[in-house]
Amino acid sequence: MRKVIAAVIASTLSLSTLAGQAADLPMSVSWHQNEDPITRSITQDHMFDGINLTEQQRQQMRDLMQRARHDSPGVNISEMETMHRLVTAENFDETAVKALTEKMVQEQVSRQVEMAKVRNQMYHLLTPEQQAVLAQKHRQLMTKYRESSERQRSYPLHTMSSNLSE
């Protein structure tokens, strides 16, 4: 079980690293329209969906993303290979996996902080009207997530009570 968890963590970290190095922004707001659906679901940042941007705003956002990609470290293939060796080893070395995972997670935290900084800069490129639209979309999304979370929490209780009454 630990091997599976380590493999999942390693693959998730590597996918999120690759997501941070996505291709240049196209002219539309849907940033990754030419990618396959799986890649798009992993890499697409929905923050600006539905916001009509001017050409100047799109260019400034592309420039910010390009600068962020240029400044970010590349994928650490060595760590991925090390994790693979640890996961497939004859004897599982929990201490080594934990140390490597913590290092990879810290690197991911740094990447997420940098991306949040870029998104903040992008947000401040928007007009007050665009920011208001974005705030409304965010509220709608959070409501949807809350409802989904509530359904997920109540589902196991419903299933257990149905099984008990049979």
PDB file of C-alpha atoms in Angstrom:
ATOM      1  CA  MET A   1       0.000   0.000   0.000  1.00  0.00           C
ATOM      2  CA  ARG A   2       2.815   2.400   0.829  1.00  0.00           C
ATOM      3  CA  LYS A   3       4.353   1.727  -2.579  1.00  0.00           C
ATOM      4  CA  VAL A   4       1.102   2.683  -4.270  1.00  0.00           C
ATOM      5  CA  ILE A   5       0.827   5.880  -2.234  1.00  0.00           C
ATOM      6  CA  ALA A   6       4.412   6.814  -3.054  1.00  0.00           C
ATOM      7  CA  ALA A   7       3.821   6.157  -6.755  1.00  0.00           C
ATOM      8  CA  VAL A   8       0.676   8.284  -6.710  1.00  0.00           C
ATOM      9  CA  ILE A   9       2.478  11.123  -4.927  1.00  0.00           C
ATOM     10  CA  ALA A  10       5.381  10.966  -7.351  1.00  0.00           C
ATOM     11  CA  SER A  11       3.151  10.946 -10.423  1.00  0.00           C
ATOM     12  CA  THR A  12       0.983  13.767  -9.042  1.00  0.00           C
ATOM     13  CA  LEU A  13       4.022  15.891  -8.303  1.00  0.00           C
ATOM     14  CA  SER A  14       5.488  15.269 -11.729  1.00  0.00           C
ATOM     15  CA  LEU A  15       2.188  16.102 -13.447  1.00  0.00           C
ATOM     16  CA  SER A  16       1.807  19.303 -11.475  1.00  0.00           C
ATOM     17  CA  THR A  17       5.383  20.236 -12.332  1.00  0.00           C
ATOM     18  CA  LEU A  18       4.681  19.705 -16.005  1.00  0.00           C
ATOM     19  CA  ALA A  19       1.471  21.695 -15.675  1.00  0.00           C
ATOM     20  CA  GLY A  20       3.482  24.669 -14.493  1.00  0.00           C
ATOM     21  CA  GLN A  21       5.454  24.572 -17.717  1.00  0.00           C
ATOM     22  CA  ALA A  22       2.488  24.686 -20.108  1.00  0.00           C
ATOM     23  CA  ALA A  23       2.779  26.200 -23.560  1.00  0.00           C
ATOM     24  CA  ASP A  24       2.424  29.892 -24.334  1.00  0.00           C
ATOM     25  CA  LEU A  25      -1.009  31.384 -23.858  1.00  0.00           C
ATOM     26  CA  PRO A  26      -3.045  31.468 -27.077  1.00  0.00           C
ATOM     27  CA  MET A  27      -5.037  34.548 -27.982  1.00  0.00           C
ATOM     28  CA  SER A  28      -8.240  33.387 -26.269  1.00  0.00           C
ATOM     29  CA  VAL A  29      -8.893  33.133 -22.558  1.00  0.00           C
ATOM     30  CA  SER A  30      -9.101  29.330 -22.740  1.00  0.00           C
ATOM     31  CA  TRP A  31      -5.359  28.937 -22.393  1.00  0.00           C
ATOM     32  CA  HIS A  32      -4.907  25.325 -23.455  1.00  0.00           C
ATOM     33  CA  GLN A  33      -7.481  24.792 -26.179  1.00  0.00           C
ATOM     34  CA  ASN A  34      -5.281  22.594 -28.391  1.00  0.00           C
ATOM     35  CA  GLU A  35      -4.438  20.031 -25.716  1.00  0.00           C
ATOM     36  CA  ASP A  36      -6.156  16.728 -25.143  1.00  0.00           C
ATOM     37  CA  PRO A  37      -8.935  16.732 -22.476  1.00  0.00           C
ATOM     38  CA  ILE A  38      -6.855  15.016 -19.784  1.00  0.00           C
ATOM     39  CA  THR A  39      -3.951  17.438 -20.091  1.00  0.00           C
ATOM     40  CA  ARG A  40      -6.350  20.374 -20.295  1.00  0.00           C
ATOM     41  CA  SER A  41      -8.130  19.329 -17.082  1.00  0.00           C
ATOM     42  CA  ILE A  42      -4.785  19.128 -15.278  1.00  0.00           C
ATOM     43  CA  THR A  43      -3.234  22.323 -16.580  1.00  0.00           C
ATOM     44  CA  GLN A  44      -6.100  24.711 -17.268  1.00  0.00           C
ATOM     45  CA  ASP A  45      -6.419  27.548 -14.830  1.00  0.00           C
ATOM     46  CA  HIS A  46     -10.086  28.512 -14.778  1.00  0.00           C
ATOM     47  CA  MET A  47      -9.459  31.745 -12.926  1.00  0.00           C
ATOM     48  CA  PHE A  48     -10.071  33.960 -15.966  1.00  0.00           C
ATOM     49  CA  ASP A  49     -12.686  31.873 -17.808  1.00  0.00           C
ATOM     50  CA  GLY A  50     -15.535  34.045 -19.019  1.00  0.00           C
ATOM     51  CA  ILE A  51     -13.622  37.303 -18.645  1.00  0.00           C
ATOM     52  CA  ASN A  52     -13.366  39.297 -21.871  1.00  0.00           C
ATOM     53  CA  LEU A  53      -9.808  40.520 -22.064  1.00  0.00           C
ATOM     54  CA  THR A  54      -8.430  43.239 -24.276  1.00  0.00           C
ATOM     55  CA  GLU A  55      -5.569  42.392 -26.600  1.00  0.00           C
ATOM     56  CA  GLN A  56      -3.226  44.368 -24.338  1.00  0.00           C
ATOM     57  CA  GLN A  57      -4.355  42.394 -21.259  1.00  0.00           C
ATOM     58  CA  ARG A  58      -3.897  39.085 -23.096  1.00  0.00           C
ATOM     59  CA  GLN A  59      -0.399  40.118 -24.154  1.00  0.00           C
ATOM     60  CA  GLN A  60       0.518  41.215 -20.632  1.00  0.00           C
ATOM     61  CA  MET A  61      -0.766  37.897 -19.244  1.00  0.00           C
ATOM     62  CA  ARG A  62       1.180  35.931 -21.856  1.00  0.00           C
ATOM     63  CA  ASP A  63       4.292  37.899 -20.921  1.00  0.00           C
ATOM     64  CA  LEU A  64       3.770  37.181 -17.206  1.00  0.00           C
ATOM     65  CA  MET A  65       3.297  33.450 -17.868  1.00  0.00           C
ATOM     66  CA  GLN A  66       6.308  33.287 -20.153  1.00  0.00           C
ATOM     67  CA  ARG A  67       8.470  35.034 -17.572  1.00  0.00           C
ATOM     68  CA  ALA A  68       7.180  32.697 -14.836  1.00  0.00           C
ATOM     69  CA  ARG A  69       7.941  29.605 -16.945  1.00  0.00           C
ATOM     70  CA  HIS A  70      11.394  30.946 -17.763  1.00  0.00           C
ATOM     71  CA  ASP A  71      12.167  31.629 -14.095  1.00  0.00           C
ATOM     72  CA  SER A  72      10.841  28.338 -12.771  1.00  0.00           C
ATOM     73  CA  PRO A  73      13.150  25.338 -12.407  1.00  0.00           C
ATOM     74  CA  GLY A  74      12.614  22.462 -14.781  1.00  0.00           C
ATOM     75  CA  VAL A  75      11.251  19.062 -13.929  1.00  0.00           C
ATOM     76  CA  ASN A  76      13.666  17.186 -11.693  1.00  0.00           C
ATOM     77  CA  ILE A  77      14.018  13.921 -13.606  1.00  0.00           C
ATOM     78  CA  SER A  78      16.559  12.661 -11.109  1.00  0.00           C
ATOM     79  CA  GLU A  79      14.040  12.860  -8.261  1.00  0.00           C
ATOM     80  CA  MET A  80      11.417  11.118 -10.363  1.00  0.00           C
ATOM     81  CA  GLU A  81      13.850   8.317 -11.178  1.00  0.00           C
ATOM     82  CA  THR A  82      14.888   8.020  -7.539  1.00  0.00           C
ATOM     83  CA  MET A  83      11.245   7.779  -6.459  1.00  0.00           C
ATOM     84  CA  HIS A  84      10.625   5.114  -9.068  1.00  0.00           C
ATOM     85  CA  ARG A  85      13.600   3.094  -7.800  1.00  0.00           C
ATOM     86  CA  LEU A  86      12.335   3.434  -4.225  1.00  0.00           C
ATOM     87  CA  VAL A  87       8.819   2.366  -5.176  1.00  0.00           C
ATOM     88  CA  THR A  88      10.003  -0.638  -7.167  1.00  0.00           C
ATOM     89  CA  ALA A  89      12.748  -1.720  -4.745  1.00  0.00           C
ATOM     90  CA  GLU A  90      12.719  -5.204  -3.267  1.00  0.00           C
ATOM     91  CA  ASN A  91      12.570  -3.751   0.245  1.00  0.00           C
ATOM     92  CA  PHE A  92      10.575  -0.604   0.860  1.00  0.00           C
ATOM     93  CA  ASP A  93      12.608   2.203   2.451  1.00  0.00           C
ATOM     94  CA  GLU A  94       9.992   4.366   4.118  1.00  0.00           C
ATOM     95  CA  THR A  95      12.530   6.838   5.475  1.00  0.00           C
ATOM     96  CA  ALA A  96      14.030   7.496   2.039  1.00  0.00           C
ATOM     97  CA  VAL A  97      10.599   7.815   0.407  1.00  0.00           C
ATOM     98  CA  LYS A  98       9.451  10.186   3.116  1.00  0.00           C
ATOM     99  CA  ALA A  99      12.575  12.361   2.786  1.00  0.00           C
ATOM    100  CA  LEU A 100      12.330  12.501  -0.989  1.00  0.00           C
ATOM    101  CA  THR A 101       8.583  13.152  -0.874  1.00  0.00           C
ATOM    102  CA  GLU A 102       9.044  15.992   1.595  1.00  0.00           C
ATOM    103  CA  LYS A 103      11.697  17.544  -0.647  1.00  0.00           C
ATOM    104  CA  MET A 104       9.448  17.209  -3.708  1.00  0.00           C
ATOM    105  CA  VAL A 105       6.476  18.639  -1.831  1.00  0.00           C
ATOM    106  CA  GLN A 106       8.515  21.638  -0.671  1.00  0.00           C
ATOM    107  CA  GLU A 107       9.544  22.296  -4.265  1.00  0.00           C
ATOM    108  CA  GLN A 108       5.890  22.048  -5.287  1.00  0.00           C
ATOM    109  CA  VAL A 109       4.935  24.535  -2.561  1.00  0.00           C
ATOM    110  CA  SER A 110       7.494  26.977  -3.943  1.00  0.00           C
ATOM    111  CA  ARG A 111       6.088  26.559  -7.455  1.00  0.00           C
ATOM    112  CA  GLN A 112       2.541  27.096  -6.190  1.00  0.00           C
ATOM    113  CA  VAL A 113       3.572  30.285  -4.378  1.00  0.00           C
ATOM    114  CA  GLU A 114       5.192  31.600  -7.560  1.00  0.00           C
ATOM    115  CA  MET A 115       2.078  30.765  -9.606  1.00  0.00           C
ATOM    116  CA  ALA A 116      -0.127  32.491  -7.024  1.00  0.00           C
ATOM    117  CA  LYS A 117       2.094  35.554  -7.342  1.00  0.00           C
ATOM    118  CA  VAL A 118       1.670  35.505 -11.139  1.00  0.00           C
ATOM    119  CA  ARG A 119      -2.108  35.078 -10.830  1.00  0.00           C
ATOM    120  CA  ASN A 120      -2.154  38.047  -8.449  1.00  0.00           C
ATOM    121  CA  GLN A 121      -0.292  40.134 -11.005  1.00  0.00           C
ATOM    122  CA  MET A 122      -2.741  38.994 -13.695  1.00  0.00           C
ATOM    123  CA  TYR A 123      -5.698  39.851 -11.478  1.00  0.00           C
ATOM    124  CA  HIS A 124      -4.392  43.381 -11.074  1.00  0.00           C
ATOM    125  CA  LEU A 125      -4.297  43.773 -14.862  1.00  0.00           C
ATOM    126  CA  LEU A 126      -8.106  43.515 -14.867  1.00  0.00           C
ATOM    127  CA  THR A 127     -10.443  46.476 -14.780  1.00  0.00           C
ATOM    128  CA  PRO A 128     -12.741  46.867 -11.748  1.00  0.00           C
ATOM    129  CA  GLU A 129     -15.629  45.568 -13.886  1.00  0.00           C
ATOM    130  CA  GLN A 130     -13.658  42.476 -14.884  1.00  0.00           C
ATOM    131  CA  GLN A 131     -12.669  41.928 -11.247  1.00  0.00           C
ATOM    132  CA  ALA A 132     -16.360  42.096 -10.263  1.00  0.00           C
ATOM    133  CA  VAL A 133     -17.233  39.452 -12.873  1.00  0.00           C
ATOM    134  CA  LEU A 134     -14.384  37.316 -11.589  1.00  0.00           C
ATOM    135  CA  ALA A 135     -15.582  37.708  -7.983  1.00  0.00           C
ATOM    136  CA  GLN A 136     -19.115  36.663  -8.978  1.00  0.00           C
ATOM    137  CA  LYS A 137     -17.809  33.600 -10.846  1.00  0.00           C
ATOM    138  CA  HIS A 138     -15.690  32.702  -7.820  1.00  0.00           C
ATOM    139  CA  ARG A 139     -18.717  32.903  -5.500  1.00  0.00           C
ATOM    140  CA  GLN A 140     -20.693  30.660  -7.866  1.00  0.00           C
ATOM    141  CA  LEU A 141     -17.864  28.150  -8.022  1.00  0.00           C
ATOM    142  CA  MET A 142     -17.468  28.067  -4.235  1.00  0.00           C
ATOM    143  CA  THR A 143     -21.227  27.503  -3.843  1.00  0.00           C
ATOM    144  CA  LYS A 144     -21.021  24.600  -6.283  1.00  0.00           C
ATOM    145  CA  TYR A 145     -18.041  23.112  -4.416  1.00  0.00           C
ATOM    146  CA  ARG A 146     -19.808  23.453  -1.066  1.00  0.00           C
ATOM    147  CA  GLU A 147     -22.904  21.716  -2.406  1.00  0.00           C
ATOM    148  CA  SER A 148     -20.797  18.938  -3.885  1.00  0.00           C
ATOM    149  CA  SER A 149     -18.910  18.539  -0.621  1.00  0.00           C
ATOM    150  CA  GLU A 150     -22.158  18.317   1.339  1.00  0.00           C
ATOM    151  CA  ARG A 151     -23.498  15.643  -1.043  1.00  0.00           C
ATOM    152  CA  GLN A 152     -20.284  13.651  -0.643  1.00  0.00           C
ATOM    153  CA  ARG A 153     -20.479  13.834   3.148  1.00  0.00           C
ATOM    154  CA  SER A 154     -24.105  12.749   3.268  1.00  0.00           C
ATOM    155  CA  TYR A 155     -23.726   9.950   0.700  1.00  0.00           C
ATOM    156  CA  PRO A 156     -21.909   7.411   2.942  1.00  0.00           C
ATOM    157  CA  LEU A 157     -24.470   7.977   5.703  1.00  0.00           C
ATOM    158  CA  HIS A 158     -27.317   7.347   3.274  1.00  0.00           C
ATOM    159  CA  THR A 159     -25.622   4.208   1.937  1.00  0.00           C
ATOM    160  CA  MET A 160     -24.957   2.842   5.430  1.00  0.00           C
ATOM    161  CA  SER A 161     -28.521   3.478   6.594  1.00  0.00           C
ATOM    162  CA  SER A 162     -29.870   1.806   3.431  1.00  0.00           C
ATOM    163  CA  ASN A 163     -27.688  -1.236   4.061  1.00  0.00           C
ATOM    164  CA  LEU A 164     -28.772  -1.440   7.698  1.00  0.00           C
ATOM    165  CA  SER A 165     -32.456  -1.465   6.815  1.00  0.00           C
ATOM    166  CA  GLU A 166     -32.091  -4.403   4.390  1.00  0.00           C
TER     167      GLU A 166
END
